[in-house]
PDB file of C-alpha atoms in Angstrom:
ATOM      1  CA  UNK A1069      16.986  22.069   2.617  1.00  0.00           C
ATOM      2  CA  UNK A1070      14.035  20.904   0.815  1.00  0.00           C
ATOM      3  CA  UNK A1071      10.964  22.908   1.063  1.00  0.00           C
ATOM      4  CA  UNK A1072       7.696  20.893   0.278  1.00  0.00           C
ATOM      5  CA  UNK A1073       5.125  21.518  -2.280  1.00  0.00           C
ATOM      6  CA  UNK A1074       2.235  22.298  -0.523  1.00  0.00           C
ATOM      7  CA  UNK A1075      -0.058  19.691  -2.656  1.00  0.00           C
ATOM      8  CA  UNK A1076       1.609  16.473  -3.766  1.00  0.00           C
ATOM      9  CA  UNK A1077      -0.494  14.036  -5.731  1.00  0.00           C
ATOM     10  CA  UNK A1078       0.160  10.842  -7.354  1.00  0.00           C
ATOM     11  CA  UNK A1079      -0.517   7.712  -9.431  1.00  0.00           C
ATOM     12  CA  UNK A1080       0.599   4.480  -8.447  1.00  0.00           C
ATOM     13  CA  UNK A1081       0.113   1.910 -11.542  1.00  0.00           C
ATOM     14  CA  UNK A1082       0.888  -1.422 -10.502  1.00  0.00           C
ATOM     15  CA  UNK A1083       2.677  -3.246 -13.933  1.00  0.00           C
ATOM     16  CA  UNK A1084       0.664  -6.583 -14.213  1.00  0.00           C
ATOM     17  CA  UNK A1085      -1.098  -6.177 -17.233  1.00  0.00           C
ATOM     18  CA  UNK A1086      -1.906  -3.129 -19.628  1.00  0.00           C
ATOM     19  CA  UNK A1087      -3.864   0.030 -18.511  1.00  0.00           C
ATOM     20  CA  UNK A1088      -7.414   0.377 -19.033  1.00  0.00           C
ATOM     21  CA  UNK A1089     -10.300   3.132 -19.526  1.00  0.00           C
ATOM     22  CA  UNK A1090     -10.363   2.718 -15.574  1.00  0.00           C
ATOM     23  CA  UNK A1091      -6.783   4.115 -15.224  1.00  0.00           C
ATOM     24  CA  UNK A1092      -7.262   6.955 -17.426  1.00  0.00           C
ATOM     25  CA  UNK A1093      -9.870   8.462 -15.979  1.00  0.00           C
ATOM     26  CA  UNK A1094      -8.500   7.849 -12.315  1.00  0.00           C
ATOM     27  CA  UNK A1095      -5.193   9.294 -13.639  1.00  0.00           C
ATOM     28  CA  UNK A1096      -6.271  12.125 -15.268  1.00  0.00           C
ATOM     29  CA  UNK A1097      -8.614  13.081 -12.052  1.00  0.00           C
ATOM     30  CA  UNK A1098      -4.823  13.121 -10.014  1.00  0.00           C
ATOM     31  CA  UNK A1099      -3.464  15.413 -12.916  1.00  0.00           C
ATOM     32  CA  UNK A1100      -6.114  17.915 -12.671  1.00  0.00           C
ATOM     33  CA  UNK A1101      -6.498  18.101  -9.046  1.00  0.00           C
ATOM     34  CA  UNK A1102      -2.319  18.896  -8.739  1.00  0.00           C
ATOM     35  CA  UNK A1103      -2.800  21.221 -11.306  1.00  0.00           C
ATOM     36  CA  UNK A1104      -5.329  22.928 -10.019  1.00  0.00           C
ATOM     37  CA  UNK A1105      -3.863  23.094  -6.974  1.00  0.00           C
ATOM     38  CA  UNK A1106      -0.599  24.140  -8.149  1.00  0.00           C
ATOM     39  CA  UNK A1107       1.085  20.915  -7.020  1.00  0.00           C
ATOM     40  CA  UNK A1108       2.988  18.255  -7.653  1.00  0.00           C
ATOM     41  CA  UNK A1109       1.837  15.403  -9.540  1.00  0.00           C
ATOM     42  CA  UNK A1110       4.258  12.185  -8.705  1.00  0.00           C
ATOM     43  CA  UNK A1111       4.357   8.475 -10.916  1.00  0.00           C
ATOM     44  CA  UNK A1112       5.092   5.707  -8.245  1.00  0.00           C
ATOM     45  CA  UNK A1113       5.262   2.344  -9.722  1.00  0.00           C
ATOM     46  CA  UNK A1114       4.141  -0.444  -7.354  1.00  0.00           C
ATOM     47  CA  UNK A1115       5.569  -3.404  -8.371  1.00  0.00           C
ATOM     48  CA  UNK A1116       6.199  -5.831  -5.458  1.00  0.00           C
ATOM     49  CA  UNK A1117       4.005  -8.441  -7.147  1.00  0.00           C
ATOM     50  CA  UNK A1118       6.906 -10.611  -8.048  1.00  0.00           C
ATOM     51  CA  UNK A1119       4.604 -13.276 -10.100  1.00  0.00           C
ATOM     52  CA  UNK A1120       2.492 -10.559 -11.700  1.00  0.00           C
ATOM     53  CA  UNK A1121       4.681  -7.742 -12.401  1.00  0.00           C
ATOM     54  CA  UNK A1122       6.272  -7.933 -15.656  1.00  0.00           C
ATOM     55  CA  UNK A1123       8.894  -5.563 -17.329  1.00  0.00           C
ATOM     56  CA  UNK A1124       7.102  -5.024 -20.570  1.00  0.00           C
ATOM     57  CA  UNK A1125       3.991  -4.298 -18.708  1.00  0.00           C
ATOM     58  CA  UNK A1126       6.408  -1.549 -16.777  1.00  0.00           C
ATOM     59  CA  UNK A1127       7.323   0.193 -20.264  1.00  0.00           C
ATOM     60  CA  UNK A1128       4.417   0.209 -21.732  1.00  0.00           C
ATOM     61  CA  UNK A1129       2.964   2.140 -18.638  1.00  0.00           C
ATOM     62  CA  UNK A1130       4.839   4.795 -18.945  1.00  0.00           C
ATOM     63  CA  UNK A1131       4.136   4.992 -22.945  1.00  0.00           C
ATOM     64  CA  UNK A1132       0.630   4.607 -22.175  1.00  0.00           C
ATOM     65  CA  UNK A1133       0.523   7.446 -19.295  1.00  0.00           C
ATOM     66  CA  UNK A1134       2.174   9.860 -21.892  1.00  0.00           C
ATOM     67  CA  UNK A1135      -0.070   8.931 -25.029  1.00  0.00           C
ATOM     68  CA  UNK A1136      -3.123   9.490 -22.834  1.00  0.00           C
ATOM     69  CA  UNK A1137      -1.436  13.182 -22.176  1.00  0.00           C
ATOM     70  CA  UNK A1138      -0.355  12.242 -18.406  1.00  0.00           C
ATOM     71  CA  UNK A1139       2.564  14.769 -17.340  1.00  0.00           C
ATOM     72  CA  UNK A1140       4.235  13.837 -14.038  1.00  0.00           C
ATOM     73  CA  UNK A1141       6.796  15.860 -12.408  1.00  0.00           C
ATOM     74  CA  UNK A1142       8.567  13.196 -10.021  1.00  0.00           C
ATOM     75  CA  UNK A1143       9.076   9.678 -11.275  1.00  0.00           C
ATOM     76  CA  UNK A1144      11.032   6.618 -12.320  1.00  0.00           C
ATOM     77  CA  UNK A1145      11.882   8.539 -15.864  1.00  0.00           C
ATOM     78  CA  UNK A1146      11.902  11.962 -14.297  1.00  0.00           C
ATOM     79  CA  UNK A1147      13.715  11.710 -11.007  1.00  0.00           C
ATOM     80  CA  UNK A1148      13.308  13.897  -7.792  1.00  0.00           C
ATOM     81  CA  UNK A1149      14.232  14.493  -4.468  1.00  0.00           C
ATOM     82  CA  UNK A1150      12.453  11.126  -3.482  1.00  0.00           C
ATOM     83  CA  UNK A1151      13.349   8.638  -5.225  1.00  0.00           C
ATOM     84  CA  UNK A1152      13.607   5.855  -6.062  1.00  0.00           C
ATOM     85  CA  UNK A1153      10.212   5.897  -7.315  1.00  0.00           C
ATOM     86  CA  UNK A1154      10.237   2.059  -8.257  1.00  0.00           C
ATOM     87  CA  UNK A1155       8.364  -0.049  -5.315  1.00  0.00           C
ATOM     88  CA  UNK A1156      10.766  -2.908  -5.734  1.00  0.00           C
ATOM     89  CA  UNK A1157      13.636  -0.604  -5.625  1.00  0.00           C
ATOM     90  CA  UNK A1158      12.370   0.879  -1.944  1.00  0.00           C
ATOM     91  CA  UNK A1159      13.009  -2.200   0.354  1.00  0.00           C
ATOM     92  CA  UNK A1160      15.652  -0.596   2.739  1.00  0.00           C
ATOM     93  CA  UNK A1161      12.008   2.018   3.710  1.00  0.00           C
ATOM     94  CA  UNK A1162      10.148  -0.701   4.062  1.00  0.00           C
ATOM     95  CA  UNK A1163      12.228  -2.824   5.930  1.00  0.00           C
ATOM     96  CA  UNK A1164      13.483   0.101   8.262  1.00  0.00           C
ATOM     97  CA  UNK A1165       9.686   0.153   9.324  1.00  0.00           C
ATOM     98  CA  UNK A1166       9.011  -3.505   9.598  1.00  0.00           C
ATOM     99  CA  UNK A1167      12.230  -2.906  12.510  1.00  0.00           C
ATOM    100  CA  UNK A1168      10.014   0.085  14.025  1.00  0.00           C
ATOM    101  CA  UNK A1169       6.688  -1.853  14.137  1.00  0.00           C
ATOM    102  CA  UNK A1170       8.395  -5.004  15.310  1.00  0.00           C
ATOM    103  CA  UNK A1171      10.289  -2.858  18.341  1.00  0.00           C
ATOM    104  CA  UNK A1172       7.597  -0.926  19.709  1.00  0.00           C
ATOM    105  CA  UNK A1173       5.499  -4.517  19.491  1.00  0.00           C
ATOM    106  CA  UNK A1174       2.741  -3.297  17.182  1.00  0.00           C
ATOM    107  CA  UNK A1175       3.309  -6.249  14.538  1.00  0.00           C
ATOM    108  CA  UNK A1176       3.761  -9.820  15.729  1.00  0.00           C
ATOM    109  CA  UNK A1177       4.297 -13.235  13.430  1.00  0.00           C
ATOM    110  CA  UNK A1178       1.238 -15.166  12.374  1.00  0.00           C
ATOM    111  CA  UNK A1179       1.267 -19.001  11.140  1.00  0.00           C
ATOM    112  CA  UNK A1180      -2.431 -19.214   9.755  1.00  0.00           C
ATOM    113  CA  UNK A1181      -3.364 -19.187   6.254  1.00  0.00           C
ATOM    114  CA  UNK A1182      -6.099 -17.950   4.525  1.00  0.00           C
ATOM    115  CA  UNK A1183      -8.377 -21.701   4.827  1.00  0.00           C
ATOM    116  CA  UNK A1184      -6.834 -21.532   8.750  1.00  0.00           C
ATOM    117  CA  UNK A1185      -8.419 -18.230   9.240  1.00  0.00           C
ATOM    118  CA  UNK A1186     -11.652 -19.109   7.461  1.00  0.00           C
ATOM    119  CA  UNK A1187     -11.885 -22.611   9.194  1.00  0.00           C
ATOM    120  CA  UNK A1188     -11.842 -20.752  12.585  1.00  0.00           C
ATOM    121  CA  UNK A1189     -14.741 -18.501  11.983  1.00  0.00           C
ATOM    122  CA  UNK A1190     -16.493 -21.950  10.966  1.00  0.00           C
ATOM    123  CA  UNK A1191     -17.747 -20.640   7.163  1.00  0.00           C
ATOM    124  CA  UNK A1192     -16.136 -19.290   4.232  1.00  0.00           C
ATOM    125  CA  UNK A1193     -16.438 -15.499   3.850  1.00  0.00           C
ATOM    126  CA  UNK A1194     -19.597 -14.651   1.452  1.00  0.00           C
ATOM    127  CA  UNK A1195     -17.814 -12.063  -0.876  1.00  0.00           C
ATOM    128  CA  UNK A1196     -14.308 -11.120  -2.162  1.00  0.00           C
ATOM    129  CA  UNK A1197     -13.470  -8.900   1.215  1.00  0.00           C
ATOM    130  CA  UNK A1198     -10.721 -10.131   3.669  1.00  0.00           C
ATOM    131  CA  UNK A1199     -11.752 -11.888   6.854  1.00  0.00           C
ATOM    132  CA  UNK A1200     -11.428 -10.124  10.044  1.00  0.00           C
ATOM    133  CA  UNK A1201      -8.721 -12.295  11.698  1.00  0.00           C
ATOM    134  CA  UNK A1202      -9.794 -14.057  14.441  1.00  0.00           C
ATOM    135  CA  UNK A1203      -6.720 -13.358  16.998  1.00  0.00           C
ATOM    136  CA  UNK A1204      -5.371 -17.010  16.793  1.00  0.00           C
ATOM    137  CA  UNK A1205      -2.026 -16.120  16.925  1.00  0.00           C
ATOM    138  CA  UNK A1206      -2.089 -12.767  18.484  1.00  0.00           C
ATOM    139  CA  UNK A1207      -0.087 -12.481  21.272  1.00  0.00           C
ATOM    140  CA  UNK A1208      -2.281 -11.592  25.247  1.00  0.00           C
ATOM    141  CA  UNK A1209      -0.133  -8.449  25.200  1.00  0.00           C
ATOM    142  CA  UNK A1210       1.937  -5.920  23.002  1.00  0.00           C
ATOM    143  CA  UNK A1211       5.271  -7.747  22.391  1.00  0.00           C
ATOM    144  CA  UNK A1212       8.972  -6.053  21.113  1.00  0.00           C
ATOM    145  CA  UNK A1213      10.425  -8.878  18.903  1.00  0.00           C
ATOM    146  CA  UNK A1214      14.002  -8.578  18.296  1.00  0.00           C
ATOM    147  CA  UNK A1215      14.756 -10.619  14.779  1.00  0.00           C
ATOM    148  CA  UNK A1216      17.256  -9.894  12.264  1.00  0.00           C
ATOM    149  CA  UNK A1217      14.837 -10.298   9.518  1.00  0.00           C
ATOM    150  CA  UNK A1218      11.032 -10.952   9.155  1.00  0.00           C
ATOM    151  CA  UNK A1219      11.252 -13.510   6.370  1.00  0.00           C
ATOM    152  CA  UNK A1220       9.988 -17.066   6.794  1.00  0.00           C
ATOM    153  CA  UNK A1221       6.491 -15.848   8.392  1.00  0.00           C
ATOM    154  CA  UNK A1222       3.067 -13.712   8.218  1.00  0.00           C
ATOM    155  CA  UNK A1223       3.797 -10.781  10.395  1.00  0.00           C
ATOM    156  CA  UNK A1224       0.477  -9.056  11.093  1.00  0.00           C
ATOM    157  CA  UNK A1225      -0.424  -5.328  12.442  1.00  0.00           C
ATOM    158  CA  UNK A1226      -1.889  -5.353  15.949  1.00  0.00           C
ATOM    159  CA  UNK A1227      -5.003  -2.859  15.184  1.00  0.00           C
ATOM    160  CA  UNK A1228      -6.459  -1.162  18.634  1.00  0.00           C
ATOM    161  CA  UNK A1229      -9.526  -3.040  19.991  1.00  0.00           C
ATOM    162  CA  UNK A1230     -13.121  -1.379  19.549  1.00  0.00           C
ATOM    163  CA  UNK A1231     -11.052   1.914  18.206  1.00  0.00           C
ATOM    164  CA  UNK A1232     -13.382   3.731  15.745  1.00  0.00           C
ATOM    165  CA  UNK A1233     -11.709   5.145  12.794  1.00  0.00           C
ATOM    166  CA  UNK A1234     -13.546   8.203  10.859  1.00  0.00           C
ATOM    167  CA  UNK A1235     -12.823  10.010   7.724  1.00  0.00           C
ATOM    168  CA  UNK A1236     -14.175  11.539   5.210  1.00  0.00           C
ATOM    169  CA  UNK A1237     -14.528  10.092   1.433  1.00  0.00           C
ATOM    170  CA  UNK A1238     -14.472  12.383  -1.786  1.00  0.00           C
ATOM    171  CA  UNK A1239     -17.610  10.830  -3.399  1.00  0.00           C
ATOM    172  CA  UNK A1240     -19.260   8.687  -0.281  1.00  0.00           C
ATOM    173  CA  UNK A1241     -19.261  10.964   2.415  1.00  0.00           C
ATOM    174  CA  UNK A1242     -18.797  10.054   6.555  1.00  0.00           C
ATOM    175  CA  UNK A1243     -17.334   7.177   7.091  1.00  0.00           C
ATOM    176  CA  UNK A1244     -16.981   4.971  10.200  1.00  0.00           C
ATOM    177  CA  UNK A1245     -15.332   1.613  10.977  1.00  0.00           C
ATOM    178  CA  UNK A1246     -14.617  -0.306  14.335  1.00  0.00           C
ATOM    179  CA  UNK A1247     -11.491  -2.742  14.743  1.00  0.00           C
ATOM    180  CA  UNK A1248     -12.359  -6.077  15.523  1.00  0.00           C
ATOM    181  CA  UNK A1249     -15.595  -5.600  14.099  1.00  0.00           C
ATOM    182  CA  UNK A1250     -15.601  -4.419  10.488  1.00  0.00           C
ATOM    183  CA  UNK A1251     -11.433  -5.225  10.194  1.00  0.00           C
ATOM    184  CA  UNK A1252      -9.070  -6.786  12.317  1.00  0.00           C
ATOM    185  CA  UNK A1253      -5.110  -7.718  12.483  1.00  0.00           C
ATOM    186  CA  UNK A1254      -4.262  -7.406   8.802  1.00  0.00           C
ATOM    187  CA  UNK A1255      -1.003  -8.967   7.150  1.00  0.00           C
ATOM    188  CA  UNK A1256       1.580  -6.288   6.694  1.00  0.00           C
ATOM    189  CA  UNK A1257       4.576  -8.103   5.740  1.00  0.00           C
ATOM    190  CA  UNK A1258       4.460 -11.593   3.849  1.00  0.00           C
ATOM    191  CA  UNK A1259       5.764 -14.790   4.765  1.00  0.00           C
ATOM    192  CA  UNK A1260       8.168 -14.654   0.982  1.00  0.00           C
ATOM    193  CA  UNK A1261       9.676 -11.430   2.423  1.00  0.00           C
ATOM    194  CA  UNK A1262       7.706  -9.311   0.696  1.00  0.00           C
ATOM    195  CA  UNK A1263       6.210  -6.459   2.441  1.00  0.00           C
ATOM    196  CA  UNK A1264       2.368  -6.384   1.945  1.00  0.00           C
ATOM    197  CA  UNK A1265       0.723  -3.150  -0.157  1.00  0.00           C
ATOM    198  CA  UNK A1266      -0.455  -2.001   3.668  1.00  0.00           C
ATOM    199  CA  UNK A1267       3.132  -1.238   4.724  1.00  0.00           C
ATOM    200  CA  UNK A1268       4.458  -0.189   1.127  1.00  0.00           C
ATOM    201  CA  UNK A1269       1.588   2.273  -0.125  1.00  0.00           C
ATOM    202  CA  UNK A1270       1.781   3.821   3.693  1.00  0.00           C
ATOM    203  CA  UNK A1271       5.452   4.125   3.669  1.00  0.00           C
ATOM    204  CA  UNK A1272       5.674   5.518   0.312  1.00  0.00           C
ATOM    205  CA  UNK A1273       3.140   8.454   0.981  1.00  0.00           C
ATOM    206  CA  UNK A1274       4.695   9.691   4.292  1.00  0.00           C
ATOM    207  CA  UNK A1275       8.309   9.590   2.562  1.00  0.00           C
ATOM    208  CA  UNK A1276       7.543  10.874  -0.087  1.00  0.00           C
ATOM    209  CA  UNK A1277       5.233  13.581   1.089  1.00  0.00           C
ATOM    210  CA  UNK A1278       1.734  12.668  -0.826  1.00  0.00           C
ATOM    211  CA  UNK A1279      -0.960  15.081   0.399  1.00  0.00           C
ATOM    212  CA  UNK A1280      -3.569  13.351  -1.284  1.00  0.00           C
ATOM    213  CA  UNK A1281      -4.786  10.322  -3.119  1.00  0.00           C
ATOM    214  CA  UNK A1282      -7.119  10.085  -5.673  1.00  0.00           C
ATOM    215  CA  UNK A1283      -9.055   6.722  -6.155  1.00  0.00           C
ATOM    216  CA  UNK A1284     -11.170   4.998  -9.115  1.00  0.00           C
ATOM    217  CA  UNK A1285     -11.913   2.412 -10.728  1.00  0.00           C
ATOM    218  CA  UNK A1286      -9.044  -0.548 -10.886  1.00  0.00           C
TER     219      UNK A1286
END
């Protein structure tokens, strides 16, 4: 029987170009805080960009990582107890919780594109944020859906009305957001069978045990 780590890190390079200063920094952050926490530090490469994610940019990751002194203990080159540690490699997770969502009627298929969405609020969204979905396909009610596959369609997360959600953040402090106000139904699985970073990232860290994330600059 496995016993946990009691602090699990990771990094989560996504191959579609070449690492930057921004990396580094946000990388070498994880490393420290598993180390000094006597933890785990964990290299997840998130790669279910199909037109961006190219293999060279994959190797030279991993070259990259080690030149700039990065030392992972679980990984695609280092193995553990949860692998595979390849995003693309992961599908039967990700699928097995599209099945979940779709049962318990938390997710639900959604026709509108992006101009759809932002021709029903009437104006095109002022910065580079998502829109909060309007509800234009969302079904009156919670509904189980029973399909052998999502592929072909949106499928979108039903978020709680007016729920607040409150955390914490490292370097910005309290934080509050209300559903339906500041976010709303967000795409969790895409229409070229693809599940969406929402489902993968989320899926990955409960699997694979991550007690906490470290975020920088992109």
């Amino acid at each position: 029987m496995l016993t946990p780590t009691l602090y699990r890190g990771r990094l989560a390079p996504s191959p579609t170009g070449y690492l930057h200063r921004g990396h580094a920094a946000t990388f070498l952050m994880a490393q420290s805080r598993a180390r000094d926490h006597g933890g785990t530090l964990v290299l997840r490469v998130e790669d279910l960009d199909r037109q961006r994610c190219k293999p060279e940019f994959s190797a030279a990751l991993l070259e990259d990582l080690r030149w700039a002194g990065l030392e992972w203990q679980e990984g695609p080159d280092a193995g553990g107890p949860f692998g595979p540690y390849v995003q693309s490699e992961r599908m039967p997770f990700y699928l097995e919780a599209w099945f979940r969502l779709a049962a318990s009627g938390l997710i639900y298929p959604c026709t509108c594109s992006r101009r759809d969405v932002e021709r029903a609020l009437g104006a095109p969204h002022a910065d580079d944020r998502e829109s909060v979905y309007p509800g234009t396909c969302r079904p009156v009610a919670p509904t189980p859906v029973r399909q052998a596959e999502p592929a072909g369609v949106n499928w979108r997360f039903r978020v709680p009305d007016g729920e607040a959600t409150r955390f914490v953040d490292g370097c910005a402090g309290p934080q509050a957001f209300v559903s339906g106000r500041d976010f709303g139904d967000f795409i969790l699985w895409r229409r070229d069978n693809v599940p969406a970073y929402q489902l993968a990232v989320v899926v990955d860290d409960a699997l694979m045990r991550i007690s906490e994330v470290v975020r920088g600059a992109d």
